[in-house]
CSV table of C-alpha atoms and ligand atoms in Angstrom, one decimal:
chain,number,residue,atom,x,y,z
A,1,UNK,CA,15.7,-3.7,-29.9
A,2,UNK,CA,12.7,-2.9,-27.7
A,3,UNK,CA,10.8,0.3,-27.5
A,4,UNK,CA,10.5,0.0,-23.7
A,5,UNK,CA,12.5,-1.8,-21.1
A,6,UNK,CA,10.2,-1.9,-18.0
A,7,UNK,CA,12.0,-2.5,-14.7
A,8,UNK,CA,9.7,-4.1,-12.2
A,9,UNK,CA,6.6,-6.2,-12.8
A,10,UNK,CA,4.3,-4.6,-10.2
A,11,UNK,CA,1.1,-3.0,-11.1
A,12,UNK,CA,2.7,0.1,-12.5
A,13,UNK,CA,5.0,-1.9,-14.8
A,14,UNK,CA,2.3,-4.3,-15.8
A,15,UNK,CA,-0.2,-1.6,-16.7
A,16,UNK,CA,2.3,0.5,-18.6
A,17,UNK,CA,3.5,-2.6,-20.5
A,18,UNK,CA,0.0,-3.7,-21.3
A,19,UNK,CA,-1.1,-0.4,-22.7
A,20,UNK,CA,2.1,0.1,-24.8
A,21,UNK,CA,1.9,-3.5,-26.1
A,22,UNK,CA,-1.7,-2.9,-27.1
A,23,UNK,CA,-0.5,0.2,-28.9
A,24,UNK,CA,1.9,-2.0,-31.0
A,25,UNK,CA,5.1,-1.2,-29.1
A,26,UNK,CA,7.7,-3.8,-28.2
A,27,UNK,CA,8.2,-4.2,-24.5
A,28,UNK,CA,10.5,-6.2,-22.3
A,29,UNK,CA,9.8,-6.4,-18.5
A,30,UNK,CA,12.6,-7.4,-16.1
A,31,UNK,CA,11.8,-8.3,-12.5
A,32,UNK,CA,14.4,-8.9,-9.8
A,33,UNK,CA,12.1,-11.2,-7.8
A,34,UNK,CA,11.1,-14.7,-8.8
A,35,UNK,CA,7.5,-13.7,-9.5
A,36,UNK,CA,5.3,-11.1,-11.1
A,37,UNK,CA,2.7,-8.7,-9.5
A,38,UNK,CA,5.1,-6.8,-7.1
A,39,UNK,CA,3.8,-6.3,-3.6
A,40,UNK,CA,0.3,-7.4,-4.7
A,41,UNK,CA,1.7,-10.9,-5.4
A,42,UNK,CA,-0.6,-13.8,-4.3
A,43,UNK,CA,0.1,-17.5,-4.1
A,44,UNK,CA,-2.2,-20.5,-3.5
A,45,UNK,CA,-1.5,-22.4,-0.2
A,46,UNK,CA,-3.9,-25.3,0.5
A,47,UNK,CA,-6.2,-23.9,-2.2
A,48,UNK,CA,-6.4,-20.5,-0.3
A,49,UNK,CA,-5.2,-17.4,-2.2
A,50,UNK,CA,-2.6,-15.9,0.1
A,51,UNK,CA,-1.5,-12.3,-0.1
A,52,UNK,CA,2.2,-12.8,0.3
A,53,UNK,CA,3.1,-9.2,1.0
A,54,UNK,CA,0.1,-8.2,3.2
A,55,UNK,CA,-3.6,-7.7,2.6
A,56,UNK,CA,-4.4,-6.1,-0.8
A,57,UNK,CA,-7.9,-4.8,-1.3
A,58,UNK,CA,-8.6,-3.1,-4.5
A,59,UNK,CA,-10.7,0.1,-4.2
A,60,UNK,CA,-11.3,3.1,-6.4
A,61,UNK,CA,-13.9,5.7,-7.3
A,62,UNK,CA,-12.5,5.9,-10.8
A,63,UNK,CA,-14.8,4.0,-13.2
A,64,UNK,CA,-12.2,3.9,-15.9
A,65,UNK,CA,-9.8,2.1,-13.6
A,66,UNK,CA,-12.4,-0.3,-12.3
A,67,UNK,CA,-13.5,-1.1,-15.9
A,68,UNK,CA,-9.8,-1.6,-16.8
A,69,UNK,CA,-8.9,-4.1,-14.1
A,70,UNK,CA,-12.2,-6.0,-14.6
A,71,UNK,CA,-11.3,-6.5,-18.3
A,72,UNK,CA,-8.6,-9.1,-17.2
A,73,UNK,CA,-10.3,-10.9,-14.4
A,74,UNK,CA,-13.7,-10.8,-12.6
A,75,UNK,CA,-13.6,-9.3,-9.1
A,76,UNK,CA,-15.1,-10.8,-6.0
A,77,UNK,CA,-17.2,-8.5,-3.9
A,78,UNK,CA,-15.3,-7.7,-0.7
A,79,UNK,CA,-15.9,-4.8,1.7
A,80,UNK,CA,-12.9,-4.3,4.0
A,81,UNK,CA,-14.1,-4.0,7.6
A,82,UNK,CA,-11.0,-4.5,9.8
A,83,UNK,CA,-11.1,-4.8,13.6
A,84,UNK,CA,-8.7,-3.3,16.1
A,85,UNK,CA,-7.6,-5.5,19.1
A,86,UNK,CA,-6.4,-3.6,22.2
A,87,UNK,CA,-5.7,-5.4,25.4
A,88,UNK,CA,-8.4,-7.9,25.1
A,89,UNK,CA,-11.0,-5.5,23.6
A,90,UNK,CA,-12.2,-5.4,20.0
A,91,UNK,CA,-13.2,-2.2,18.2
A,92,UNK,CA,-14.5,-1.6,14.7
A,93,UNK,CA,-12.5,0.3,12.2
A,94,UNK,CA,-12.4,2.8,10.6
A,95,UNK,CA,-13.4,5.2,13.3
A,96,UNK,CA,-17.2,5.3,13.3
A,97,UNK,CA,-20.3,5.1,15.5
A,98,UNK,CA,-19.6,1.4,16.3
A,99,UNK,CA,-16.1,2.4,17.5
A,100,UNK,CA,-17.4,5.3,19.6
A,101,UNK,CA,-20.2,3.2,21.0
A,102,UNK,CA,-17.8,0.5,22.2
A,103,UNK,CA,-15.3,3.1,23.5
A,104,UNK,CA,-17.8,5.3,25.5
A,105,UNK,CA,-21.2,3.5,25.6
A,106,UNK,CA,-22.8,6.3,23.5
A,107,UNK,CA,-25.5,5.6,21.0
A,108,UNK,CA,-26.0,8.8,19.1
A,109,UNK,CA,-23.7,10.9,16.8
A,110,UNK,CA,-24.4,14.0,19.0
A,111,UNK,CA,-23.1,12.2,22.1
A,112,UNK,CA,-20.0,10.9,20.3
A,113,UNK,CA,-19.2,14.4,18.8
A,114,UNK,CA,-19.6,16.0,22.3
A,115,UNK,CA,-17.0,13.6,23.8
A,116,UNK,CA,-14.6,14.1,20.9
A,117,UNK,CA,-15.0,17.9,21.1
A,118,UNK,CA,-14.3,17.8,24.8
A,119,UNK,CA,-11.2,15.6,24.5
A,120,UNK,CA,-9.6,17.6,21.7
A,121,UNK,CA,-10.4,21.0,23.4
A,122,UNK,CA,-6.9,21.6,24.8
A,123,UNK,CA,-5.2,20.2,21.6
A,124,UNK,CA,-7.2,22.2,19.1
A,125,UNK,CA,-5.1,23.6,16.3
A,126,UNK,CA,-6.2,25.1,13.0
A,127,UNK,CA,-3.6,23.3,11.0
A,128,UNK,CA,-2.2,20.0,12.5
A,129,UNK,CA,1.5,19.8,11.9
A,130,UNK,CA,2.0,16.1,12.7
A,131,UNK,CA,0.2,12.8,13.0
A,132,UNK,CA,-0.5,13.1,16.7
A,133,UNK,CA,-2.1,16.6,16.4
A,134,UNK,CA,-4.1,15.5,13.4
A,135,UNK,CA,-5.4,12.3,15.1
A,136,UNK,CA,-6.5,14.0,18.3
A,137,UNK,CA,-8.2,16.7,16.2
A,138,UNK,CA,-10.1,14.0,14.4
A,139,UNK,CA,-11.1,11.5,17.1
A,140,UNK,CA,-10.0,12.8,20.5
A,141,UNK,CA,-7.5,11.4,23.0
A,142,UNK,CA,-9.0,8.0,24.0
A,143,UNK,CA,-9.1,6.7,20.5
A,144,UNK,CA,-5.6,8.2,19.8
A,145,UNK,CA,-4.2,6.5,22.9
A,146,UNK,CA,-5.8,3.1,22.4
A,147,UNK,CA,-6.1,2.6,18.6
A,148,UNK,CA,-3.6,5.0,17.0
A,149,UNK,CA,-0.5,5.8,19.1
A,150,UNK,CA,0.8,2.3,19.6
A,151,UNK,CA,0.0,1.0,16.1
A,152,UNK,CA,1.6,4.1,14.5
A,153,UNK,CA,4.7,3.9,16.7
A,154,UNK,CA,5.3,0.3,15.7
A,155,UNK,CA,4.4,0.7,12.1
A,156,UNK,CA,6.7,3.6,11.4
A,157,UNK,CA,9.3,3.1,14.2
A,158,UNK,CA,8.8,6.8,15.0
A,159,UNK,CA,7.0,9.0,17.4
A,160,UNK,CA,3.7,10.1,15.8
A,161,UNK,CA,4.7,13.7,16.5
A,162,UNK,CA,7.5,13.2,13.9
A,163,UNK,CA,5.2,11.8,11.2
A,164,UNK,CA,3.2,13.8,8.7
A,165,UNK,CA,-0.6,14.3,9.3
A,166,UNK,CA,-1.4,12.9,5.8
A,167,UNK,CA,-0.8,9.3,7.0
A,168,UNK,CA,-3.7,9.3,9.4
A,169,UNK,CA,-6.0,11.1,6.9
A,170,UNK,CA,-6.0,7.9,4.8
A,171,UNK,CA,-8.6,6.6,7.3
A,172,UNK,CA,-12.2,7.9,7.2
A,173,UNK,CA,-13.9,9.2,10.4
A,174,UNK,CA,-17.7,8.8,10.3
A,175,UNK,CA,-20.6,9.5,12.5
A,176,UNK,CA,-22.6,6.6,11.0
A,177,UNK,CA,-22.6,2.9,11.8
A,178,UNK,CA,-20.6,2.0,8.8
A,179,UNK,CA,-17.5,-0.3,9.1
A,180,UNK,CA,-16.4,0.0,5.4
A,181,UNK,CA,-12.7,1.0,5.6
A,182,UNK,CA,-12.8,2.8,2.3
A,183,UNK,CA,-15.0,5.6,0.9
A,184,UNK,CA,-14.6,4.5,-2.7
A,185,UNK,CA,-17.4,3.5,-5.1
A,186,UNK,CA,-15.8,0.3,-6.2
A,187,UNK,CA,-14.1,-2.4,-4.1
A,188,UNK,CA,-13.1,-6.0,-4.5
A,189,UNK,CA,-10.5,-8.7,-4.9
A,190,UNK,CA,-9.6,-10.3,-8.2
A,191,UNK,CA,-10.9,-13.9,-8.3
A,192,UNK,CA,-7.9,-16.2,-8.3
A,193,UNK,CA,-5.7,-13.4,-6.9
A,194,UNK,CA,-3.5,-10.6,-8.2
A,195,UNK,CA,-0.8,-12.8,-9.7
A,196,UNK,CA,-3.5,-14.2,-12.1
A,197,UNK,CA,-4.6,-10.6,-12.8
A,198,UNK,CA,-1.1,-9.5,-13.7
A,199,UNK,CA,-0.5,-12.7,-15.7
A,200,UNK,CA,-3.6,-11.8,-17.8
A,201,UNK,CA,-2.4,-8.2,-18.2
A,202,UNK,CA,1.1,-9.0,-19.5
A,203,UNK,CA,0.1,-11.8,-21.9
A,204,UNK,CA,2.3,-11.8,-25.0
A,205,UNK,CA,4.9,-9.4,-23.5
A,206,UNK,CA,8.5,-10.5,-23.0
A,207,UNK,CA,9.3,-11.1,-19.3
A,208,UNK,CA,12.5,-12.0,-17.5
A,209,UNK,CA,12.3,-12.9,-13.8
A,210,UNK,CA,15.3,-13.0,-11.4
A,211,UNK,CA,16.9,-10.1,-13.3
A,212,UNK,CA,18.1,-7.1,-11.3
A,213,UNK,CA,18.5,-4.0,-13.5
A,214,UNK,CA,21.6,-3.0,-11.5
A,215,UNK,CA,23.4,-6.2,-12.2
A,216,UNK,CA,23.7,-5.5,-16.0
A,217,UNK,CA,22.6,-1.9,-16.3
A,218,UNK,CA,24.6,-1.0,-19.5
A,219,UNK,CA,23.3,-4.0,-21.2
A,220,UNK,CA,19.7,-3.3,-20.3
A,221,UNK,CA,20.0,0.3,-21.3
A,222,UNK,CA,21.3,-0.7,-24.7
A,223,UNK,CA,18.3,-3.0,-25.3
A,224,UNK,CA,15.6,-0.3,-25.4
A,225,UNK,CA,14.9,3.2,-26.5
A,226,UNK,CA,13.2,4.1,-23.2
A,227,UNK,CA,13.6,2.7,-19.7
A,228,UNK,CA,10.5,2.7,-17.4
A,229,UNK,CA,11.9,2.4,-13.9
A,230,UNK,CA,9.6,1.3,-11.0
A,231,UNK,CA,12.4,0.5,-8.5
A,232,UNK,CA,13.9,3.0,-6.0
A,233,UNK,CA,14.6,6.3,-7.6
A,234,UNK,CA,17.5,7.1,-5.1
A,235,UNK,CA,19.2,3.8,-6.1
A,236,UNK,CA,18.8,4.6,-9.8
A,237,UNK,CA,20.9,7.7,-9.2
A,238,UNK,CA,23.4,6.0,-7.0
A,239,UNK,CA,22.1,7.8,-3.9
A,240,UNK,CA,23.8,11.0,-5.1
A,241,UNK,CA,21.5,13.2,-3.0
A,242,UNK,CA,21.5,10.7,-0.1
A,243,UNK,CA,19.3,7.7,0.7
A,244,UNK,CA,15.6,8.1,1.0
A,245,UNK,CA,14.0,6.4,4.0
A,246,UNK,CA,11.6,3.5,3.7
A,247,UNK,CA,9.8,1.4,6.3
A,248,UNK,CA,9.8,-2.3,5.8
A,249,UNK,CA,7.8,-5.3,7.1
A,250,UNK,CA,8.3,-9.0,7.7
A,251,UNK,CA,5.5,-11.3,6.9
A,252,UNK,CA,5.2,-14.6,8.8
A,253,UNK,CA,2.8,-17.0,7.1
A,254,UNK,CA,1.3,-19.9,9.1
A,255,UNK,CA,-1.0,-22.7,8.1
A,256,UNK,CA,-3.3,-23.2,11.0
A,257,UNK,CA,-5.2,-26.4,11.7
A,258,UNK,CA,-8.6,-24.7,12.3
A,259,UNK,CA,-11.4,-23.6,10.0
A,260,UNK,CA,-11.8,-20.1,11.5
A,261,UNK,CA,-8.9,-18.5,13.4
A,262,UNK,CA,-10.1,-14.9,14.0
A,263,UNK,CA,-13.5,-14.6,12.2
A,264,UNK,CA,-12.4,-11.7,10.0
A,265,UNK,CA,-9.9,-10.9,7.2
A,266,UNK,CA,-7.9,-8.3,9.1
A,267,UNK,CA,-7.4,-7.7,12.8
A,268,UNK,CA,-5.0,-4.8,13.8
A,269,UNK,CA,-3.1,-5.1,17.0
A,270,UNK,CA,-2.9,-1.5,18.3
A,271,UNK,CA,-1.0,-2.1,21.6
A,272,UNK,CA,2.7,-1.2,21.3
A,273,UNK,CA,3.5,-4.2,23.5
A,274,UNK,CA,2.4,-6.7,20.7
A,275,UNK,CA,5.2,-6.9,18.2
A,276,UNK,CA,3.1,-7.3,15.1
A,277,UNK,CA,0.6,-4.8,13.7
A,278,UNK,CA,-1.8,-7.0,11.9
A,279,UNK,CA,-3.0,-10.6,11.5
A,280,UNK,CA,-4.6,-11.4,8.2
A,281,UNK,CA,-6.7,-14.5,7.6
A,282,UNK,CA,-6.7,-15.0,3.9
A,283,UNK,CA,-9.7,-17.2,3.3
A,284,UNK,CA,-12.0,-14.3,4.2
A,285,UNK,CA,-10.7,-12.4,1.1
A,286,UNK,CA,-11.4,-15.5,-1.0
A,287,UNK,CA,-13.9,-18.2,0.2
A,288,UNK,CA,-14.6,-18.5,3.9
A,289,UNK,CA,-16.0,-22.0,3.3
A,290,UNK,CA,-12.6,-23.5,2.3
A,291,UNK,CA,-11.2,-26.1,4.8
A,292,UNK,CA,-8.4,-25.1,7.1
A,293,UNK,CA,-6.9,-21.6,7.2
A,294,UNK,CA,-3.8,-19.6,6.5
A,295,UNK,CA,-2.8,-16.5,8.5
A,296,UNK,CA,-0.1,-13.9,8.2
A,297,UNK,CA,1.4,-11.8,11.0
A,298,UNK,CA,2.8,-8.5,9.8
A,299,UNK,CA,5.9,-7.3,11.8
A,300,UNK,CA,7.2,-3.8,11.1
A,301,UNK,CA,11.0,-3.8,10.3
A,302,UNK,CA,13.9,-1.7,9.3
A,303,UNK,CA,14.8,-1.8,5.7
A,304,UNK,CA,18.3,-2.9,6.7
A,305,UNK,CA,16.8,-6.1,8.0
A,306,UNK,CA,14.9,-7.1,4.9
A,307,UNK,CA,16.2,-4.9,2.0
A,308,UNK,CA,12.5,-4.5,0.9
A,309,UNK,CA,11.3,-0.9,0.8
A,310,UNK,CA,7.6,-1.2,1.3
A,311,UNK,CA,6.6,2.3,2.5
A,312,UNK,CA,8.2,5.6,1.6
A,313,UNK,CA,8.4,7.8,4.7
A,314,UNK,CA,7.0,11.0,3.4
A,315,UNK,CA,8.2,13.5,6.1
A,316,UNK,CA,9.6,16.9,5.1
A,317,UNK,CA,13.3,15.7,5.1
A,318,UNK,CA,12.6,12.9,2.7
A,319,UNK,CA,10.2,14.8,0.5
A,320,UNK,CA,12.8,17.6,0.0
A,321,UNK,CA,15.4,14.9,-0.8
A,322,UNK,CA,13.0,13.2,-3.2
A,323,UNK,CA,12.3,16.5,-5.0
A,324,UNK,CA,16.0,16.8,-5.8
A,325,UNK,CA,15.9,13.4,-7.3
A,326,UNK,CA,12.7,14.2,-9.2
A,327,UNK,CA,14.1,17.5,-10.6
A,328,UNK,CA,17.3,15.7,-11.6
A,329,UNK,CA,15.3,13.0,-13.3
A,330,UNK,CA,13.6,15.6,-15.4
A,331,UNK,CA,16.9,16.5,-16.9
A,332,UNK,CA,17.3,12.9,-18.2
A,333,UNK,CA,15.8,11.8,-21.4
A,334,UNK,CA,14.8,8.2,-22.2
A,335,UNK,CA,13.9,7.2,-18.6
A,336,UNK,CA,10.5,7.4,-16.9
A,337,UNK,CA,10.0,6.9,-13.2
A,338,UNK,CA,6.8,5.4,-12.0
A,339,UNK,CA,5.1,3.7,-9.0
A,340,UNK,CA,5.4,3.7,-5.3
A,341,UNK,CA,9.2,3.5,-5.4
A,342,UNK,CA,9.9,5.4,-8.6
A,343,UNK,CA,7.8,8.4,-7.5
A,344,UNK,CA,8.4,7.9,-3.7
A,345,UNK,CA,4.6,8.2,-3.0
A,346,UNK,CA,2.4,6.3,-0.6
A,347,UNK,CA,0.3,5.1,-3.5
A,348,UNK,CA,-2.4,2.5,-3.4
A,349,UNK,CA,-3.0,0.2,-6.4
A,350,UNK,CA,-5.5,2.3,-8.1
A,351,UNK,CA,-3.2,5.3,-7.9
A,352,UNK,CA,-0.3,3.5,-9.6
A,353,UNK,CA,-2.7,2.2,-12.3
A,354,UNK,CA,-3.9,5.7,-12.9
A,355,UNK,CA,-0.3,7.0,-13.1
A,356,UNK,CA,0.6,4.2,-15.5
A,357,UNK,CA,-2.4,4.7,-17.8
A,358,UNK,CA,-1.7,8.5,-18.0
A,359,UNK,CA,2.0,7.8,-18.6
A,360,UNK,CA,1.2,5.4,-21.4
A,361,UNK,CA,-1.3,7.9,-22.9
A,362,UNK,CA,1.5,10.6,-22.9
A,363,UNK,CA,3.9,8.2,-24.7
A,364,UNK,CA,1.3,7.3,-27.3
A,365,UNK,CA,0.6,11.1,-27.9
A,366,UNK,CA,4.3,11.7,-28.7
B,1,LIG,P1,5.7,-2.7,-6.5
B,1,LIG,O1,4.5,-3.5,-6.3
B,1,LIG,O2,6.7,-2.5,-5.4
B,1,LIG,O3,6.5,-3.2,-7.8
B,1,LIG,C1,7.8,-2.8,-8.1
B,1,LIG,C2,8.6,-4.0,-8.7
B,1,LIG,O4,9.8,-3.6,-9.1
B,1,LIG,C3,8.8,-5.1,-7.6
B,1,LIG,O5,8.3,-6.3,-8.0
B,1,LIG,C4,10.3,-5.1,-7.4
B,1,LIG,O6,10.9,-6.4,-7.1
B,1,LIG,C5,10.8,-4.6,-8.8
B,1,LIG,N1,12.1,-4.0,-8.8
B,1,LIG,C6,12.6,-3.0,-8.0
B,1,LIG,N2,13.8,-2.7,-8.3
B,1,LIG,C7,14.2,-3.5,-9.3
B,1,LIG,C8,15.4,-3.7,-10.0
B,1,LIG,N3,16.5,-3.0,-9.7
B,1,LIG,N4,15.5,-4.6,-11.0
B,1,LIG,C9,14.3,-5.3,-11.4
B,1,LIG,N5,13.2,-5.2,-10.7
B,1,LIG,C10,13.1,-4.3,-9.7
B,1,LIG,N6,-2.8,-0.9,-2.1
B,1,LIG,C11,-4.1,-1.0,-2.2
B,1,LIG,O7,-4.7,-0.4,-3.2
B,1,LIG,N7,-4.9,-1.7,-1.3
B,1,LIG,C12,-4.4,-2.3,-0.3
B,1,LIG,O8,-5.1,-2.9,0.5
B,1,LIG,C13,-3.0,-2.3,-0.1
B,1,LIG,N8,-2.4,-2.9,0.9
B,1,LIG,C14,-1.0,-2.9,1.1
B,1,LIG,C15,-0.4,-3.5,2.1
B,1,LIG,C16,0.9,-3.5,2.3
B,1,LIG,C17,1.6,-4.3,3.4
B,1,LIG,C18,1.8,-2.8,1.3
B,1,LIG,C19,3.3,-2.8,1.5
B,1,LIG,C20,1.2,-2.2,0.3
B,1,LIG,C21,-0.2,-2.1,0.1
B,1,LIG,N9,-0.8,-1.5,-0.9
B,1,LIG,C22,-2.2,-1.5,-1.1
B,1,LIG,C23,0.0,-0.7,-1.9
B,1,LIG,C24,0.3,-1.5,-3.2
B,1,LIG,O9,1.1,-2.6,-2.8
B,1,LIG,C25,1.1,-0.6,-4.1
B,1,LIG,O10,0.3,0.6,-4.4
B,1,LIG,C26,1.4,-1.2,-5.5
B,1,LIG,O11,1.7,-2.6,-5.4
B,1,LIG,C27,2.5,-0.5,-6.0
B,1,LIG,O12,2.8,-1.0,-7.3
B,1,LIG,P2,4.3,-0.6,-8.0
B,1,LIG,O13,4.3,-1.3,-9.3
B,1,LIG,O14,4.5,0.8,-7.9
B,1,LIG,O15,5.3,-1.2,-7.0
B,2,LIG,N1,-3.5,3.4,11.8
B,2,LIG,C1,-3.6,3.3,13.2
B,2,LIG,N2,-4.4,2.3,13.8
B,2,LIG,C2,-5.0,1.4,13.0
B,2,LIG,C3,-4.9,1.5,11.6
B,2,LIG,C4,-4.1,2.5,11.1
B,2,LIG,O1,-3.1,4.1,13.9
B,2,LIG,O2,-5.6,0.5,13.6
B,2,LIG,C5,-2.7,4.5,11.3
B,2,LIG,C6,-1.2,4.1,11.1
B,2,LIG,O3,-0.4,5.3,11.4
B,2,LIG,C7,-1.2,3.7,9.7
B,2,LIG,C8,-2.1,4.7,9.1
B,2,LIG,O4,-3.2,4.9,10.0
B,2,LIG,O5,0.1,3.7,9.2
B,2,LIG,C9,-2.7,4.3,7.7
B,2,LIG,O6,-3.4,3.1,7.9
B,2,LIG,P1,-3.7,2.1,6.6
B,2,LIG,O7,-4.6,1.0,7.1
B,2,LIG,O8,-4.1,2.9,5.5
B,2,LIG,O9,-2.2,1.5,6.4
B,2,LIG,P2,-1.6,0.6,5.3
B,2,LIG,O10,-2.7,-0.4,4.9
B,2,LIG,O11,-1.2,1.4,4.1
B,2,LIG,O12,-0.4,-0.1,5.9
């Protein structure tokens, strides 16, 4: 008999299991995939650490979380500075003075502000209700048209007018020449990759790969006092309030016989006519001096095509539906929901680690 059955070996499951194991509790992790680390999973191809489910850059301003992950593996210094490619032109991201200078030939923050103010004049709203309104209110129409509209339409398979403003607020807008994609204090990539990080975290904990909770649900439930579920909350409850929507992706990995394919870790393709959204060149996360290179093209996809729910679609309809699941979950004892799928939130890695640490603390306090 286990104290905890943890469904899913992503960063939520691994963090929770690590803390409870440390507290002397008996844990079993089951994972339906053939590997640990969830969507942060990395694999070595020709000595290059490849992010198999898209680029994963660790960033946080929470010193406790930074200290926590660094306990298991040293982190390599890495500042994410992606580029945007639009019809043969390259722009710096996030939106900053380098972007504005390339777009309009301006050199001062005052000039950039004046152009943005002028462009957003007719769209000004106090409280943007959708992604398009939010984006134009932040950076004006030129940047919206070239760098946001096409990318967003592809990424989400929806008109930006139907998407919540919160999605674009993930990106900083700066009137300085600073290409750092994140505002956080700490940033880096675990040396050796996330699979190695999670391997270190779950040392000594029972783990079964290739095990889908739903294939033997009664058996698994009978094996532990409490279930910690990091899969889809709607699936856990047999879709009783309807299915939640998720956006998926397809990742096409290629070994390229060149030493330097694109000169940067991440290039976004913002034109709607290009079918992929990003190309990642993995050696730049790791060691740019390694021979050869491996790239990944990221194609947005319907979940029906892949059966992999990467992104919750947090519009009003889905959030209302999720709230019904969450309220129903609160009536159930002996099951805890966590992570991007369990809480239906657009969480980054540091968010799920924070949630898992807090959840473990609550359990220990009981
Ligand atoms: P997951 O990693 O999804 O883990 C859940 C696990 O549960 C999975 O392994 C799944 O197979 C398993 N599971 C599900 N159902 C079952 C079942 N029925 N039985 C058994 N096992 C099951 N975050 C950042 O901080 N920085 C980034 O740069 C970044 N880039 C990203 C890029 C992409 C393309 C994506 C999709 C996400 C990115 N993220 C990034 C977010 C990051 O991946 C997540 O925040 C984090 O991995 C979520 O961890 P999790 O444990 O909640 O979920
Ligand atoms: N986005 C965009 N153009 C870009 C990059 C991002 O329009 O070049 C928008 C898009 O809607 C995307 C959102 O900003 O979904 C959040 O971007 P982020 O890089 O955080 O996406 P993630 O890495 O989570 O896929």
